Tab-separated table of C-alpha atoms in Angstrom:
chain	number	residue	atom	x	y	z
A	1	MET	CA	115.973	151.903	146.607
A	2	LYS	CA	115.863	151.440	142.849
A	3	LYS	CA	119.642	151.528	142.718
A	4	ILE	CA	119.855	148.807	145.392
A	5	ILE	CA	117.339	146.607	143.567
A	6	HIS	CA	119.184	147.159	140.284
A	7	PHE	CA	122.503	146.387	141.978
A	8	ILE	CA	121.180	143.074	143.342
A	9	GLN	CA	119.356	142.150	140.140
A	10	LYS	CA	122.332	142.754	137.822
A	11	SER	CA	124.974	141.155	140.045
A	12	GLY	CA	127.064	138.783	137.934
A	13	VAL	CA	125.267	139.767	134.715
A	14	GLU	CA	127.631	140.487	131.815
A	15	ASP	CA	127.037	141.616	128.242
A	16	SER	CA	128.824	138.585	126.826
A	17	GLN	CA	126.387	136.162	128.481
A	18	PRO	CA	123.364	134.697	126.656
A	19	ASP	CA	120.016	136.317	127.418
A	20	TRP	CA	118.610	133.173	129.039
A	21	PHE	CA	121.622	132.957	131.374
A	22	LYS	CA	121.251	136.605	132.354
A	23	ARG	CA	117.573	136.038	133.128
A	24	ARG	CA	118.371	133.057	135.400
A	25	LEU	CA	121.047	135.030	137.254
A	26	GLU	CA	118.630	137.874	137.941
A	27	ILE	CA	116.060	135.413	139.376
A	28	LEU	CA	118.787	133.580	141.332
A	29	ASN	CA	119.824	136.836	143.012
A	30	PHE	CA	116.263	137.576	144.140
A	31	VAL	CA	115.554	133.969	145.231
A	32	GLY	CA	118.675	134.122	147.417
A	33	ILE	CA	117.451	137.350	149.011
A	34	PHE	CA	113.951	135.874	149.523
A	35	THR	CA	115.110	132.600	151.089
A	36	GLY	CA	117.798	134.325	153.156
A	37	LEU	CA	115.852	137.279	154.505
A	38	GLY	CA	112.249	136.134	154.179
A	39	VAL	CA	112.693	132.539	155.306
A	40	GLY	CA	116.051	132.269	157.065
A	41	PHE	CA	115.862	135.488	159.052
A	42	GLY	CA	112.073	135.262	159.513
A	43	PHE	CA	112.117	131.736	160.930
A	44	SER	CA	115.137	132.567	163.091
A	45	VAL	CA	113.130	135.313	164.771
A	46	LEU	CA	110.071	133.040	164.944
A	47	PHE	CA	112.007	130.147	166.517
A	48	LEU	CA	113.386	132.461	169.180
A	49	ALA	CA	109.925	133.848	169.833
A	50	VAL	CA	108.248	130.448	170.347
A	51	GLY	CA	111.071	128.882	172.370
A	52	TYR	CA	112.719	126.746	169.675
A	53	ASP	CA	116.116	128.023	170.774
A	54	THR	CA	117.960	124.742	170.140
A	55	GLY	CA	116.991	124.767	166.477
A	56	VAL	CA	117.407	128.454	165.654
A	57	HIS	CA	120.797	127.823	164.094
A	58	LEU	CA	119.168	126.029	161.105
A	59	PRO	CA	117.258	129.054	159.722
A	60	ALA	CA	120.221	131.227	160.759
A	61	ILE	CA	122.501	129.128	158.552
A	62	GLY	CA	119.989	129.604	155.738
A	63	PHE	CA	120.053	133.345	156.326
A	64	PHE	CA	123.846	133.622	156.208
A	65	THR	CA	124.275	131.310	153.200
A	66	SER	CA	121.376	132.394	150.982
A	67	THR	CA	121.312	136.159	151.476
A	68	PRO	CA	124.768	136.833	149.916
A	69	THR	CA	123.970	134.793	146.791
A	70	PHE	CA	124.166	137.924	144.630
A	71	LEU	CA	127.643	138.598	146.057
A	72	TYR	CA	128.821	135.136	144.948
A	73	ASN	CA	127.729	136.030	141.439
A	74	ARG	CA	129.054	139.585	141.346
A	75	TYR	CA	132.490	139.184	142.909
A	76	LEU	CA	133.339	135.476	142.771
A	77	LYS	CA	131.569	134.566	139.510
A	78	ALA	CA	130.661	131.340	141.347
A	79	TYR	CA	127.501	130.812	139.328
A	80	LYS	CA	127.204	127.030	139.753
A	81	PHE	CA	127.939	127.167	143.468
A	82	ALA	CA	125.302	129.859	143.934
A	83	LYS	CA	122.762	127.809	141.991
A	84	LEU	CA	123.519	124.588	143.869
A	85	GLN	CA	123.445	126.358	147.216
A	86	THR	CA	120.092	127.990	146.407
A	87	GLY	CA	118.631	124.892	144.751
A	88	SER	CA	119.452	122.470	147.579
A	89	GLY	CA	120.688	124.466	150.611
A	90	PRO	CA	117.278	125.448	152.074
A	91	PHE	CA	115.912	121.970	151.298
A	92	ILE	CA	118.811	120.324	153.182
A	93	LEU	CA	118.231	122.495	156.257
A	94	VAL	CA	114.509	121.613	156.405
A	95	SER	CA	115.363	117.939	155.786
A	96	ILE	CA	117.768	117.996	158.755
A	97	LEU	CA	114.941	119.310	160.931
A	98	LEU	CA	112.575	116.548	159.743
A	99	VAL	CA	115.166	113.784	160.280
A	100	ASN	CA	115.820	115.017	163.825
A	101	MET	CA	112.105	114.853	164.534
A	102	ALA	CA	112.006	111.271	163.302
A	103	VAL	CA	115.087	110.245	165.328
A	104	GLN	CA	113.558	111.621	168.534
A	105	GLY	CA	110.294	109.808	167.938
A	106	ARG	CA	108.454	112.901	166.908
A	107	GLU	CA	106.118	112.477	163.989
A	108	PRO	CA	107.364	114.773	161.187
A	109	TYR	CA	104.642	117.305	160.668
A	110	THR	CA	102.981	118.110	157.401
A	111	ALA	CA	103.889	121.796	157.657
A	112	TYR	CA	107.590	120.996	157.444
A	113	TYR	CA	107.020	118.537	154.602
A	114	VAL	CA	105.212	121.262	152.733
A	115	VAL	CA	108.152	123.611	153.279
A	116	ALA	CA	110.600	120.908	152.179
A	117	PHE	CA	108.519	120.238	149.068
A	118	ALA	CA	108.428	123.952	148.260
A	119	PHE	CA	112.221	124.173	148.618
A	120	SER	CA	112.680	121.071	146.447
A	121	LEU	CA	111.165	123.000	143.529
A	122	LEU	CA	113.748	125.800	143.615
A	123	PRO	CA	116.031	124.137	140.984
A	124	PHE	CA	113.338	124.931	138.409
A	125	LEU	CA	114.015	128.618	139.052
A	126	VAL	CA	117.797	128.677	139.191
A	127	TRP	CA	118.618	126.247	136.368
A	128	ASP	CA	117.635	126.721	132.729
A	129	PRO	CA	116.516	123.762	130.558
A	130	ARG	CA	119.688	124.379	128.554
A	131	GLU	CA	121.545	123.323	131.741
A	132	SER	CA	119.621	120.057	131.743
A	133	ARG	CA	122.290	117.940	133.437
A	134	MET	CA	122.598	120.200	136.451
A	135	LEU	CA	118.829	120.693	136.614
A	136	ILE	CA	118.127	116.949	136.604
A	137	ALA	CA	120.902	116.262	139.136
A	138	ASN	CA	119.648	118.964	141.504
A	139	LEU	CA	116.003	117.855	141.227
A	140	SER	CA	116.955	114.200	141.645
A	141	PHE	CA	118.897	114.968	144.806
A	142	ASN	CA	115.963	116.913	146.299
A	143	ALA	CA	113.378	114.306	145.294
A	144	LEU	CA	115.478	111.449	146.657
A	145	GLY	CA	115.997	113.321	149.916
A	146	LEU	CA	112.278	114.034	150.232
A	147	LEU	CA	111.447	110.346	149.753
A	148	MET	CA	114.150	109.143	152.136
A	149	ILE	CA	113.098	111.268	155.152
A	150	PRO	CA	110.453	108.817	156.533
A	151	ALA	CA	112.769	105.803	156.199
A	152	SER	CA	115.947	107.521	157.353
A	153	VAL	CA	115.575	106.315	160.985
A	154	GLU	CA	115.246	102.665	159.977
A	155	LEU	CA	118.007	102.773	157.383
A	156	PHE	CA	120.530	104.845	159.298
A	157	ASP	CA	121.546	105.093	162.950
A	158	PHE	CA	121.363	108.856	163.617
A	159	GLU	CA	122.152	110.579	166.850
A	160	PRO	CA	119.827	113.487	167.668
A	161	TYR	CA	121.329	116.693	166.334
A	162	ILE	CA	118.729	119.019	167.840
A	163	ASP	CA	117.230	118.682	171.291
A	164	MET	CA	113.463	119.051	170.863
A	165	SER	CA	112.431	118.013	174.355
A	166	THR	CA	111.471	121.553	175.288
A	167	TRP	CA	109.648	122.330	172.050
A	168	ASP	CA	105.921	122.980	172.110
A	169	LEU	CA	105.087	121.070	168.938
A	170	THR	CA	101.443	122.070	169.084
A	171	LEU	CA	102.609	125.280	167.453
A	172	SER	CA	103.623	123.173	164.461
A	173	THR	CA	100.238	121.468	164.261
A	174	THR	CA	97.754	124.183	165.043
A	175	GLY	CA	99.787	127.233	165.880
A	176	VAL	CA	101.525	130.045	164.125
A	177	ILE	CA	104.317	127.897	162.684
A	178	LEU	CA	101.785	125.772	160.819
A	179	TYR	CA	100.111	128.760	159.250
A	180	LEU	CA	103.345	130.546	158.451
A	181	SER	CA	104.762	127.359	156.935
A	182	ILE	CA	101.658	126.905	154.804
A	183	VAL	CA	101.745	130.579	153.749
A	184	PHE	CA	105.428	130.359	152.914
A	185	SER	CA	104.961	127.093	151.030
A	186	LEU	CA	102.077	128.536	149.038
A	187	ILE	CA	104.053	131.683	148.283
A	188	ALA	CA	107.115	129.683	147.288
A	189	SER	CA	105.107	127.202	145.211
A	190	TYR	CA	102.997	129.861	143.514
A	191	ALA	CA	106.055	132.022	142.946
A	192	THR	CA	107.829	129.066	141.375
A	193	LEU	CA	104.848	128.281	139.161
A	194	PHE	CA	104.415	131.958	138.313
A	195	LEU	CA	108.055	132.351	137.378
A	196	LEU	CA	107.967	129.164	135.311
A	197	VAL	CA	104.849	130.377	133.523
A	198	ASN	CA	106.471	133.777	133.181
A	199	PHE	CA	109.540	132.100	131.724
A	200	ASN	CA	107.354	130.416	129.148
A	201	TYR	CA	105.533	133.675	128.477
A	202	VAL	CA	108.776	135.600	128.124
A	203	ALA	CA	110.184	132.868	125.905
A	204	GLU	CA	107.003	132.799	123.820
A	205	THR	CA	106.939	136.596	123.633
A	206	LYS	CA	110.578	136.600	122.667
A	207	ASN	CA	109.919	133.921	120.086
A	208	GLN	CA	107.037	135.971	118.734
A	209	THR	CA	109.272	139.017	118.718
A	210	LEU	CA	112.041	137.071	117.040
A	211	LEU	CA	109.527	135.653	114.572
A	212	GLN	CA	108.209	139.127	113.870
A	213	GLU	CA	111.752	140.434	113.576
A	214	ALA	CA	112.563	137.502	111.316
A	215	LYS	CA	109.564	138.361	109.160
A	216	GLU	CA	110.558	142.010	109.137
A	217	ASN	CA	114.149	141.034	108.428
A	218	ALA	CA	112.966	138.737	105.665
A	219	LYS	CA	110.851	141.567	104.314
A	220	GLN	CA	113.775	143.956	104.661
A	221	ILE	CA	116.069	141.415	103.034
A	222	ALA	CA	113.565	141.027	100.217
A	223	GLU	CA	113.381	144.803	99.870
A	224	ASN	CA	117.160	145.064	100.060
A	225	GLU	CA	117.467	142.273	97.531
A	226	LYS	CA	114.962	144.041	95.321
A	227	GLU	CA	116.825	147.303	95.789
A	228	LEU	CA	120.115	145.522	95.177
A	229	GLN	CA	118.656	143.915	92.085
A	230	GLY	CA	117.482	147.344	91.011
A	231	ASN	CA	120.931	148.761	91.693
A	232	LEU	CA	122.533	145.885	89.806
A	233	THR	CA	120.115	146.474	86.956
A	234	GLN	CA	120.919	150.185	87.060
A	235	ILE	CA	124.647	149.450	87.194
A	236	LYS	CA	124.300	147.001	84.344
A	237	LYS	CA	122.278	149.565	82.440
A	238	SER	CA	124.887	152.221	83.188
A	239	GLN	CA	127.627	149.838	82.078
A	240	GLU	CA	125.718	149.098	78.890
A	241	GLU	CA	125.183	152.822	78.326
A	242	GLU	CA	128.854	153.483	79.013
A	243	LYS	CA	129.767	150.648	76.672
A	244	GLU	CA	127.530	152.147	73.990
A	245	ARG	CA	129.008	155.618	74.571
A	246	GLN	CA	132.496	154.155	74.326
A	247	TRP	CA	131.522	152.331	71.145
A	248	ILE	CA	130.185	155.586	69.689
A	249	ASN	CA	133.262	157.548	70.798
A	250	ASP	CA	135.604	154.940	69.314
A	251	GLY	CA	133.703	155.097	66.039
A	252	ILE	CA	133.745	158.891	65.966
A	253	THR	CA	137.469	158.880	66.756
A	254	GLU	CA	138.173	156.470	63.898
A	255	LEU	CA	135.966	158.472	61.530
A	256	THR	CA	137.735	161.690	62.493
A	257	SER	CA	141.073	159.977	61.895
A	258	ILE	CA	139.955	158.980	58.394
A	259	LEU	CA	138.847	162.530	57.592
A	260	ARG	CA	142.194	163.922	58.770
A	261	LYS	CA	144.225	161.775	56.418
A	262	THR	CA	146.084	163.667	53.754
A	263	GLN	CA	144.721	162.030	50.632
A	264	SER	CA	142.435	162.868	47.770
A	265	SER	CA	138.824	163.777	48.440
A	266	GLN	CA	137.499	160.728	46.569
A	267	GLU	CA	139.678	158.315	48.538
A	268	THR	CA	138.517	159.951	51.758
A	269	PHE	CA	134.855	159.543	50.797
A	270	ASP	CA	135.345	155.904	49.779
A	271	GLU	CA	137.181	154.981	52.986
A	272	MET	CA	134.682	156.923	55.077
A	273	VAL	CA	131.611	155.212	53.564
A	274	SER	CA	133.265	151.807	53.851
A	275	PHE	CA	134.054	152.416	57.526
A	276	ILE	CA	130.547	153.647	58.430
A	277	VAL	CA	128.878	150.694	56.680
A	278	ASN	CA	131.077	148.141	58.443
A	279	TYR	CA	131.109	149.834	61.855
A	280	SER	CA	127.320	150.193	61.966
A	281	ALA	CA	126.917	146.566	60.791
A	282	SER	CA	125.127	147.775	57.661
A	283	ASN	CA	125.378	146.058	54.306
A	284	GLN	CA	125.217	148.905	51.813
A	285	GLY	CA	125.947	152.591	51.854
A	286	ALA	CA	126.052	155.647	49.615
A	287	LEU	CA	127.114	159.259	50.047
A	288	PHE	CA	125.729	162.189	48.070
A	289	GLU	CA	127.297	165.633	48.092
A	290	THR	CA	125.375	168.827	47.551
A	291	VAL	CA	126.466	170.680	44.440
A	292	ARG	CA	125.782	174.417	44.193
A	293	PRO	CA	126.773	175.789	40.789
A	294	ASP	CA	126.229	179.329	41.995
A	295	GLU	CA	128.159	179.835	45.212
A	296	MET	CA	126.641	183.279	45.550
A	297	ASP	CA	123.117	181.799	45.646
A	298	TYR	CA	122.963	178.511	47.614
A	299	ASN	CA	119.421	177.714	46.543
A	300	LYS	CA	119.896	178.184	42.815
A	301	ASP	CA	120.145	175.051	40.641
A	302	VAL	CA	121.114	172.858	43.639
A	303	PHE	CA	121.372	169.076	43.146
A	304	LEU	CA	122.892	166.000	44.810
A	305	GLU	CA	125.779	164.154	43.233
A	306	LEU	CA	126.784	160.590	44.128
A	307	ARG	CA	130.314	160.674	45.507
A	308	SER	CA	130.838	157.190	46.955
A	309	THR	CA	129.073	153.833	47.353
A	310	TYR	CA	129.705	150.592	49.187
A	311	ALA	CA	128.284	147.228	48.062
A	312	TYR	CA	125.554	148.831	45.895
A	313	GLY	CA	124.718	147.331	42.539
A	314	ARG	CA	124.828	149.377	39.377
A	315	LYS	CA	121.037	149.369	38.921
A	316	LYS	CA	120.410	151.368	42.077
A	317	PHE	CA	122.357	154.442	41.027
A	318	VAL	CA	122.273	154.572	37.276
A	319	LYS	CA	121.429	158.213	37.770
A	320	ARG	CA	124.310	159.819	39.665
A	321	GLN	CA	122.562	163.160	40.150
A	322	ILE	CA	119.374	163.705	42.162
A	323	SER	CA	117.382	166.912	42.175
A	324	GLU	CA	115.970	168.544	45.279
A	325	GLY	CA	112.764	166.717	46.317
A	326	GLU	CA	113.367	163.802	43.941
A	327	GLY	CA	112.752	160.400	45.563
A	328	LEU	CA	113.432	159.655	49.219
A	329	VAL	CA	116.950	161.058	49.039
A	330	GLY	CA	115.753	164.306	47.488
A	331	GLN	CA	112.885	164.506	49.975
A	332	VAL	CA	115.257	164.121	52.932
A	333	PHE	CA	117.412	166.862	51.409
A	334	LEU	CA	114.362	169.105	51.136
A	335	GLU	CA	112.952	168.428	54.638
A	336	LYS	CA	116.335	168.328	56.420
A	337	GLU	CA	115.107	165.444	58.606
A	338	PRO	CA	116.448	161.850	58.766
A	339	PHE	CA	114.251	159.094	57.345
A	340	TYR	CA	114.155	155.585	58.833
A	341	MET	CA	112.330	152.795	57.046
A	342	THR	CA	111.848	149.188	58.183
A	343	GLU	CA	109.311	148.176	55.538
A	344	VAL	CA	111.398	148.489	52.410
A	345	PRO	CA	109.512	148.407	49.086
A	346	GLU	CA	110.316	145.401	46.945
A	347	LYS	CA	111.843	147.367	44.076
A	348	TYR	CA	113.565	150.018	46.178
A	349	VAL	CA	116.901	148.261	46.729
A	350	ASN	CA	118.331	144.753	47.093
A	351	ILE	CA	121.474	143.692	48.907
A	352	THR	CA	123.584	141.575	46.602
A	353	SER	CA	125.931	138.790	47.657
A	354	GLY	CA	127.508	135.772	46.035
A	355	LEU	CA	124.368	133.773	46.841
A	356	GLY	CA	121.927	136.204	45.264
A	357	GLU	CA	119.904	139.239	46.209
A	358	ALA	CA	117.685	139.996	49.202
A	359	ARG	CA	115.664	142.928	50.428
A	360	PRO	CA	117.104	144.756	53.473
A	361	ARG	CA	115.144	145.010	56.710
A	362	ALA	CA	115.991	148.671	57.298
A	363	VAL	CA	117.007	151.757	55.309
A	364	PHE	CA	118.413	154.855	56.985
A	365	ILE	CA	118.683	158.151	55.071
A	366	ALA	CA	120.181	161.097	56.936
A	367	PRO	CA	120.946	164.665	55.829
A	368	LEU	CA	124.466	165.990	56.368
A	369	ILE	CA	123.680	169.335	57.994
A	370	ASP	CA	126.161	171.996	59.044
A	371	ASN	CA	125.225	175.554	59.926
A	372	ASP	CA	121.607	174.757	58.928
A	373	GLU	CA	122.709	173.909	55.388
A	374	VAL	CA	122.442	170.423	53.859
A	375	GLU	CA	125.905	169.488	52.624
A	376	GLY	CA	124.917	166.007	51.457
A	377	ILE	CA	122.972	162.809	52.138
A	378	LEU	CA	124.076	159.511	53.708
A	379	GLU	CA	122.036	156.408	52.847
A	380	LEU	CA	122.488	153.001	54.513
A	381	ALA	CA	120.729	149.658	54.057
A	382	SER	CA	120.971	146.721	56.458
A	383	PHE	CA	119.626	143.231	57.068
A	384	LYS	CA	119.098	144.165	60.716
A	385	VAL	CA	117.192	146.965	62.397
A	386	PHE	CA	119.323	149.894	63.510
A	387	GLY	CA	119.527	150.178	67.302
A	388	SER	CA	119.725	153.322	69.411
A	389	ARG	CA	123.522	153.275	69.548
A	390	GLU	CA	123.804	152.893	65.759
A	391	LYS	CA	121.379	155.790	65.263
A	392	GLU	CA	123.320	157.987	67.698
A	393	PHE	CA	126.595	157.062	66.014
A	394	LEU	CA	125.141	157.889	62.594
A	395	LYS	CA	123.702	161.171	63.913
A	396	GLN	CA	127.101	162.289	65.212
A	397	SER	CA	128.801	160.948	62.098
A	398	THR	CA	126.556	162.983	59.783
A	399	GLU	CA	127.409	166.153	61.705
A	400	ILE	CA	131.138	165.466	61.396
A	401	ILE	CA	130.881	164.545	57.704
A	402	ALA	CA	128.793	167.653	57.000
A	403	ALA	CA	131.377	169.849	58.707
A	404	HIS	CA	134.126	168.088	56.747
A	405	ILE	CA	132.359	168.594	53.404
A	406	ARG	CA	131.668	172.233	54.203
A	407	ASN	CA	135.244	172.835	55.326
A	408	THR	CA	136.562	171.027	52.262
A	409	ARG	CA	134.351	173.107	49.982
A	410	VAL	CA	135.290	176.319	51.767
A	411	ASN	CA	138.956	175.372	51.634
A	412	GLU	CA	138.636	174.490	47.943
A	413	ARG	CA	136.868	177.728	47.240
A	414	THR	CA	139.488	179.598	49.229
A	415	ARG	CA	142.205	177.776	47.293
A	416	LEU	CA	140.582	178.656	43.968
A	417	LEU	CA	140.133	182.256	45.034
A	418	LEU	CA	143.729	182.322	46.163
A	419	GLU	CA	144.907	180.835	42.875
A	420	GLN	CA	142.704	183.264	41.019
A	421	SER	CA	144.082	186.126	43.084
A	422	GLN	CA	147.614	184.916	42.491
A	423	GLN	CA	146.941	184.582	38.777
A	424	GLN	CA	145.437	188.041	38.664
A	425	ALA	CA	148.366	189.362	40.632
A	426	GLU	CA	150.779	187.719	38.203
A	427	GLU	CA	148.826	189.095	35.258
A	428	MET	CA	148.845	192.529	36.823
A	429	LYS	CA	152.546	192.152	37.452
A	430	ALA	CA	153.102	191.139	33.820
A	431	GLN	CA	151.007	194.052	32.672
A	432	GLU	CA	152.966	196.356	34.931
A	433	GLU	CA	156.189	194.957	33.506
A	434	GLU	CA	154.890	195.436	29.984
A	435	MET	CA	153.748	198.948	30.809
A	436	ARG	CA	157.124	199.638	32.355
A	437	GLN	CA	158.848	198.330	29.272
A	438	ASN	CA	156.504	200.371	27.093
A	439	ALA	CA	157.225	203.393	29.223
A	440	GLU	CA	160.924	202.792	28.886
A	441	GLU	CA	160.547	202.375	25.147
A	442	MET	CA	158.455	205.540	24.964
A	443	GLN	CA	161.031	207.349	27.031
A	444	ALA	CA	163.784	206.061	24.776
A	445	THR	CA	161.768	207.106	21.735
A	446	GLN	CA	161.177	210.527	23.224
A	447	GLU	CA	164.847	210.885	24.014
A	448	GLU	CA	165.690	209.827	20.452
A	449	MET	CA	163.182	212.316	19.122
A	450	HIS	CA	164.664	215.029	21.339
A	451	ARG	CA	168.128	214.081	20.135
A	452	LYS	CA	167.070	214.130	16.512
A	453	GLU	CA	165.230	217.384	17.160
A	454	ARG	CA	168.392	218.883	18.545
A	455	GLU	CA	170.328	217.552	15.589
A	456	TYR	CA	167.756	219.031	13.209
A	457	LEU	CA	167.913	222.325	15.003
A	458	GLN	CA	171.676	222.280	14.910
A	459	ARG	CA	171.661	221.467	11.203
A	460	ILE	CA	169.113	224.179	10.593
A	461	GLN	CA	171.242	226.644	12.488
A	462	HIS	CA	174.278	225.475	10.580
A	463	LEU	CA	172.493	225.843	7.275
A	464	GLU	CA	171.225	229.259	8.253
A	465	SER	CA	174.763	230.256	9.166
A	466	GLN	CA	176.050	229.052	5.823
A	467	LEU	CA	173.247	230.837	4.046
A	468	GLU	CA	174.042	234.095	5.786
A	469	SER	CA	177.710	233.737	4.966
A	470	VAL	CA	176.892	233.245	1.295
A	471	GLN	CA	174.537	236.178	1.165
A	472	GLN	CA	176.986	238.685	2.693
A	473	PRO	CA	179.645	238.683	-0.124
A	474	GLN	CA	177.003	239.105	-2.727
A	475	GLY	CA	175.844	242.217	-1.014
């Protein structure tokens, strides 16, 4: 049964149609079934039962035309025809009955007027206010027809269409037809009013739902916008962070390139300090290198020596050597921690330009640490406060510079040791050569001595032989 009801209800309904149109089609299908079966078929049976045989064809026509309304919609897509047929068809059939009564001198009875009036309201059910032209046309036709029924005999010359001579019209005044007509009219009228009210309720409910959905959508849009704004902020922040990282990486790359240049150590320091000051938007800079007289004992007689400056006046660094713990630079060397100052003492340092001198807003002093040993100190002064990216750049720069100084010192020490080893090797080689020459001379001397010894022995033997030869004759 549910499948049959669903089949009738959804006949002609398509997904592409507006919701209001779908709703009207569903009602149209049921109104057609109601007027066809409930009214057309019911009154056909009733007319036969009470002896109104000559007029039974009128409700029968209503039965055969109204009942298949849902089929018009499903298979023929004849939506307007179905609406017009339902909106005016039953009314026309009742009007024909009333006109025939008037033509035959029968007073049209109130029961039939009530039925006609009920049928005249059907356009309110089948047409939507959005179809205002068709709704007004259909209602106007029904209203005009209802008003014209009493005057139709005087205005027009009608021949009787239905023979009512055998009808017992008391049934229409006090009998079953009167009561059934009133019941039907009430049902039809109340159903029409109920459906109209229901339409308004559904529309209002839908509007409330749409309003609530709109509010929720607005809230969701606001949340999405807030989330999007947050995402945009995060993306912007990420882009800024990436930009800062790229700025730091570019600076480190350039600094590394400077340190790799094959030039003197002093030129490297000067170019390096100049680059760091300009890249970090500082105004002054100085680099101190740790000097350890005793390489065997790193902590013995250690001091800092000024190696390079940028835009510093002569008064600041009259003293080019700073002891451990002396001043801020010496203190940073001792504590191995960077020092950042934004309230610079008046007599600490001034930045000099062609227009005069001015105190900096910030001073940054950082130790150059490699392998937990301070290889030097970097000091910068600026008219602006150092930001996070500048501090990170300087932090990485100090590590690279410290490693460079340490490697340079180790390489220099290795070079000196190598030169010393080479010199010692050459000295040893010279000594070996001298010893070899001495050995050769000693060998030559020994050979000469052996030769002379042999000569002496030979001379002695010769003399002894001569002496023996002289002594023999005398004997």
